[in-house]
Coordinates of C-alpha atoms in Angstrom, one line a residue:
Chain A
X12 CA 13.3 -2.7 1.7
X13 CA 10.2 -2.8 3.7
X14 CA 7.3 -5.0 2.5
X15 CA 5.1 -8.0 2.9
X16 CA 6.3 -11.4 2.1
X17 CA 4.0 -14.2 1.3
X18 CA 5.2 -17.7 0.8
X19 CA 5.1 -19.9 -1.0
X20 CA 4.0 -18.3 -4.3
X21 CA 2.3 -21.6 -5.5
X22 CA 0.9 -24.3 -3.2
X23 CA -0.7 -27.6 -4.1
X24 CA -2.6 -29.8 -1.7
X25 CA -4.8 -32.8 -1.7
X26 CA -8.4 -32.5 -0.6
X27 CA -8.8 -33.1 3.1
X28 CA -5.4 -31.7 4.1
X29 CA -4.9 -28.6 6.1
X30 CA -2.4 -26.1 4.8
X31 CA -0.9 -22.9 6.3
X32 CA 0.0 -19.8 4.2
X33 CA 2.7 -17.6 5.5
X34 CA 2.6 -13.8 5.7
X35 CA 5.4 -11.7 7.2
X36 CA 5.8 -7.9 7.2
X37 CA 8.6 -5.6 8.2
X38 CA 6.7 -2.4 7.9
X39 CA 6.0 -2.2 11.6
X40 CA 2.3 -2.1 10.8
X41 CA -0.2 -3.0 13.6
X42 CA -3.0 -4.2 11.4
X43 CA -2.9 -7.2 9.1
X44 CA -5.5 -8.8 6.8
X45 CA -6.2 -11.8 4.7
X46 CA -8.2 -11.6 1.5
X47 CA -9.3 -14.2 -1.0
X48 CA -9.5 -13.4 -4.7
X49 CA -11.5 -15.5 -7.1
X50 CA -12.0 -14.8 -10.8
X51 CA -14.9 -12.4 -11.4
X52 CA -15.6 -11.9 -7.7
X53 CA -13.1 -9.3 -6.5
X54 CA -11.4 -9.6 -3.1
X55 CA -13.2 -10.8 0.0
X56 CA -12.0 -10.4 3.6
X57 CA -11.3 -13.6 5.5
X58 CA -9.8 -12.5 8.8
X59 CA -8.2 -9.3 10.1
X60 CA -6.1 -8.4 13.1
X61 CA -5.6 -4.9 14.5
X62 CA -3.2 -5.9 17.3
X63 CA -1.1 -8.8 18.4
X64 CA -3.0 -11.6 20.1
X65 CA -6.3 -10.3 18.7
X66 CA -8.1 -11.1 15.4
X67 CA -11.6 -10.8 14.0
X68 CA -13.6 -12.8 11.4
X69 CA -14.2 -11.2 8.1
X70 CA -17.0 -11.9 5.6
X71 CA -15.9 -15.5 4.7
X72 CA -14.1 -16.9 7.7
X73 CA -15.7 -20.4 7.7
X74 CA -13.1 -23.1 7.1
X75 CA -10.1 -20.8 7.9
X76 CA -8.1 -20.0 11.0
X77 CA -5.4 -17.5 11.9
X78 CA -3.1 -16.6 14.7
X79 CA -1.3 -13.3 15.6
X80 CA 1.4 -14.1 18.1
X81 CA 3.9 -11.6 16.7
X82 CA 3.4 -8.2 15.1
X83 CA 5.3 -9.2 12.0
X84 CA 3.4 -12.5 11.3
X85 CA -0.2 -13.4 10.5
X86 CA -0.4 -17.0 9.1
X87 CA -3.6 -18.3 7.6
X88 CA -4.6 -22.0 7.8
X89 CA -7.0 -23.3 5.3
X90 CA -8.7 -26.3 6.9
X91 CA -10.3 -29.3 5.3
X92 CA -13.7 -27.7 6.3
X93 CA -13.2 -25.0 3.6
X94 CA -15.4 -26.2 0.7
X95 CA -13.7 -24.3 -2.1
X96 CA -10.2 -23.6 -1.1
X97 CA -8.6 -23.2 -4.5
X98 CA -8.1 -19.4 -4.9
X99 CA -5.5 -16.6 -4.8
X100 CA -4.8 -15.5 -1.3
X101 CA -3.6 -12.0 -0.5
X102 CA -2.2 -10.7 2.8
X103 CA -2.2 -7.0 3.5
X104 CA -1.2 -4.6 6.3
X105 CA -1.7 -1.1 7.4
X106 CA -0.7 1.3 10.1
X107 CA -3.2 1.7 12.9
X108 CA -6.0 4.1 12.4
X109 CA -8.3 4.9 9.6
X110 CA -7.4 6.5 6.3
X111 CA -4.2 4.4 6.0
X112 CA -3.7 2.7 2.7
X113 CA -3.4 -1.0 2.6
X114 CA -0.1 -2.6 1.5
X115 CA -0.3 -6.0 -0.1
X116 CA 2.0 -9.0 -0.5
X117 CA 2.3 -10.7 -3.9
X118 CA -0.1 -13.5 -3.0
X119 CA -0.1 -17.3 -2.7
X120 CA -2.0 -19.3 -5.3
X121 CA -3.5 -22.4 -3.6
X122 CA -4.7 -25.3 -5.7
X123 CA -6.5 -28.2 -4.0
X124 CA -7.3 -31.3 -5.9
Chain B
X142 CA -24.8 -4.6 2.6
X143 CA -22.3 -2.5 0.6
X144 CA -21.9 -3.3 -3.0
X145 CA -19.2 -1.9 -5.3
X146 CA -19.4 -2.0 -9.1
X147 CA -16.8 -1.0 -11.6
X148 CA -17.6 -0.1 -15.2
X149 CA -16.3 -1.0 -17.7
X150 CA -15.1 -4.5 -17.0
X151 CA -12.4 -4.2 -19.6
X152 CA -11.0 -1.3 -21.7
X153 CA -8.6 -1.2 -24.5
X154 CA -7.1 2.1 -25.7
X155 CA -4.3 3.3 -27.9
X156 CA -1.3 4.9 -26.2
X157 CA -1.6 8.6 -25.4
X158 CA -5.4 8.6 -24.7
X159 CA -6.9 10.1 -21.6
X160 CA -9.3 7.7 -20.0
X161 CA -11.8 7.4 -17.1
X162 CA -12.6 4.4 -15.0
X163 CA -15.8 4.3 -13.0
X164 CA -16.6 3.0 -9.6
X165 CA -20.0 3.1 -7.9
X166 CA -21.1 2.0 -4.4
X167 CA -24.5 1.5 -2.9
X168 CA -24.1 2.8 0.6
X169 CA -22.8 6.4 0.8
X170 CA -21.8 6.0 4.5
X171 CA -18.1 5.4 3.7
X172 CA -15.0 6.4 5.5
X173 CA -12.7 6.5 2.5
X174 CA -12.3 5.0 -1.0
X175 CA -9.1 3.6 -2.4
X176 CA -7.9 2.8 -5.9
X177 CA -5.5 0.0 -6.4
X178 CA -3.6 -1.4 -9.4
X179 CA -3.0 -5.1 -9.8
X180 CA -0.6 -6.6 -12.3
X181 CA -1.2 -10.3 -13.4
X182 CA -0.4 -12.8 -10.7
X183 CA 0.7 -10.1 -8.3
X184 CA -0.6 -8.3 -5.2
X185 CA -2.3 -4.9 -5.2
X186 CA -0.6 -1.6 -5.2
X187 CA -2.3 1.4 -3.6
X188 CA -2.7 4.3 -6.0
X189 CA -4.8 6.9 -4.3
X190 CA -6.9 7.1 -1.1
X191 CA -9.7 9.7 -0.9
X192 CA -11.1 10.4 2.5
X193 CA -14.9 10.9 2.7
X194 CA -14.4 14.6 3.4
X195 CA -12.3 15.1 0.2
X196 CA -13.5 15.5 -3.4
X197 CA -10.3 14.4 -5.2
X198 CA -6.7 13.2 -4.9
X199 CA -4.0 13.5 -7.5
X200 CA -0.8 11.6 -8.0
X201 CA 1.2 12.2 -11.2
X202 CA -1.0 11.3 -14.2
X203 CA -3.7 9.9 -11.9
X204 CA -6.6 11.9 -10.6
X205 CA -9.4 10.3 -8.5
X206 CA -12.6 12.0 -7.6
X207 CA -15.3 11.2 -5.1
X208 CA -18.9 12.1 -5.0
X209 CA -20.1 10.5 -1.8
X210 CA -23.7 11.6 -2.0
X211 CA -24.2 9.9 -5.4
X212 CA -22.1 6.9 -4.6
X213 CA -19.5 7.4 -7.4
X214 CA -15.8 7.7 -7.9
X215 CA -13.8 8.1 -11.1
X216 CA -10.1 7.4 -11.8
X217 CA -8.8 9.6 -14.5
X218 CA -5.5 8.5 -16.2
X219 CA -3.9 11.1 -18.4
X220 CA -1.7 10.4 -21.4
X221 CA -2.0 6.6 -21.0
X222 CA 1.1 4.4 -21.6
X223 CA 1.5 0.7 -22.2
X224 CA 3.0 0.4 -18.7
X225 CA -0.4 1.4 -17.3
X226 CA -1.9 -1.9 -18.5
X227 CA -3.2 -3.7 -15.4
X228 CA -6.4 -4.3 -13.5
X229 CA -7.6 -1.3 -11.5
X230 CA -9.7 -2.0 -8.4
X231 CA -11.6 0.4 -6.2
X232 CA -12.5 -0.4 -2.6
X233 CA -14.5 1.4 0.1
X234 CA -14.0 1.4 3.8
X235 CA -17.4 1.5 5.4
X236 CA -18.0 3.9 8.2
X237 CA -19.2 2.7 11.6
X238 CA -17.5 1.0 14.5
X239 CA -13.8 1.0 15.3
X240 CA -12.7 -1.6 12.7
X241 CA -10.7 -0.2 9.8
X242 CA -9.3 -1.7 6.7
X243 CA -12.4 -3.9 6.2
X244 CA -12.7 -3.0 2.6
X245 CA -15.4 -3.9 0.1
X246 CA -13.9 -4.3 -3.4
X247 CA -15.2 -3.9 -6.8
X248 CA -14.5 -6.6 -9.4
X249 CA -12.0 -4.4 -11.3
X250 CA -11.5 -2.9 -14.7
X251 CA -8.9 -4.6 -16.9
X252 CA -7.0 -1.9 -18.8
X253 CA -4.9 -2.6 -21.9
X254 CA -3.0 0.3 -23.5
X255 CA -1.6 -0.7 -26.8
X256 CA 1.3 1.1 -28.5

């Protein structure tokens, strides 16, 4: 079955540590996205990539980094510079071009203490 | 800056009722509007996508309408079932540039359908 796999489902880290969230898709989609979801705030775009080896900052990119070395993979690193990293992180993908619905993974819940 | 608002924040209805969820947006220059469903602790599932040139889209018991000029969309769910219980989110793709998929989301409506 085609889909988006995010791992792990739950992640716990100590403050000051960098952590990388995995996102893999086998839908052959060109575009991939990272969103953050906080209670009462909806989803906010962190980074997006429309093609391999290219990515753009979203609305809240500070304290995050990404890479897009393969079409299937779009890992997100939450760095120690991110002030409030505890959140639910969602990865999504879509085929190239507008008017293509987004497909989401099941998310990674990150808790930093 | 685009802002998306969903009303009501929560809705509880008995099984079998027809219901309407509302979504409004401040900037009418959108490319499309999407409705999603989210179950607790899960990702989002795309329900309907309405292009800016369209007035409505239908899928099964779901019907979404779009009035771009007034900045509103509604999601109509017919004959609601307990399995429809979830959070429903709307999101707009803002027109302009070549970037796509940069959606602005509403905060969602939590729907509970009780037997």
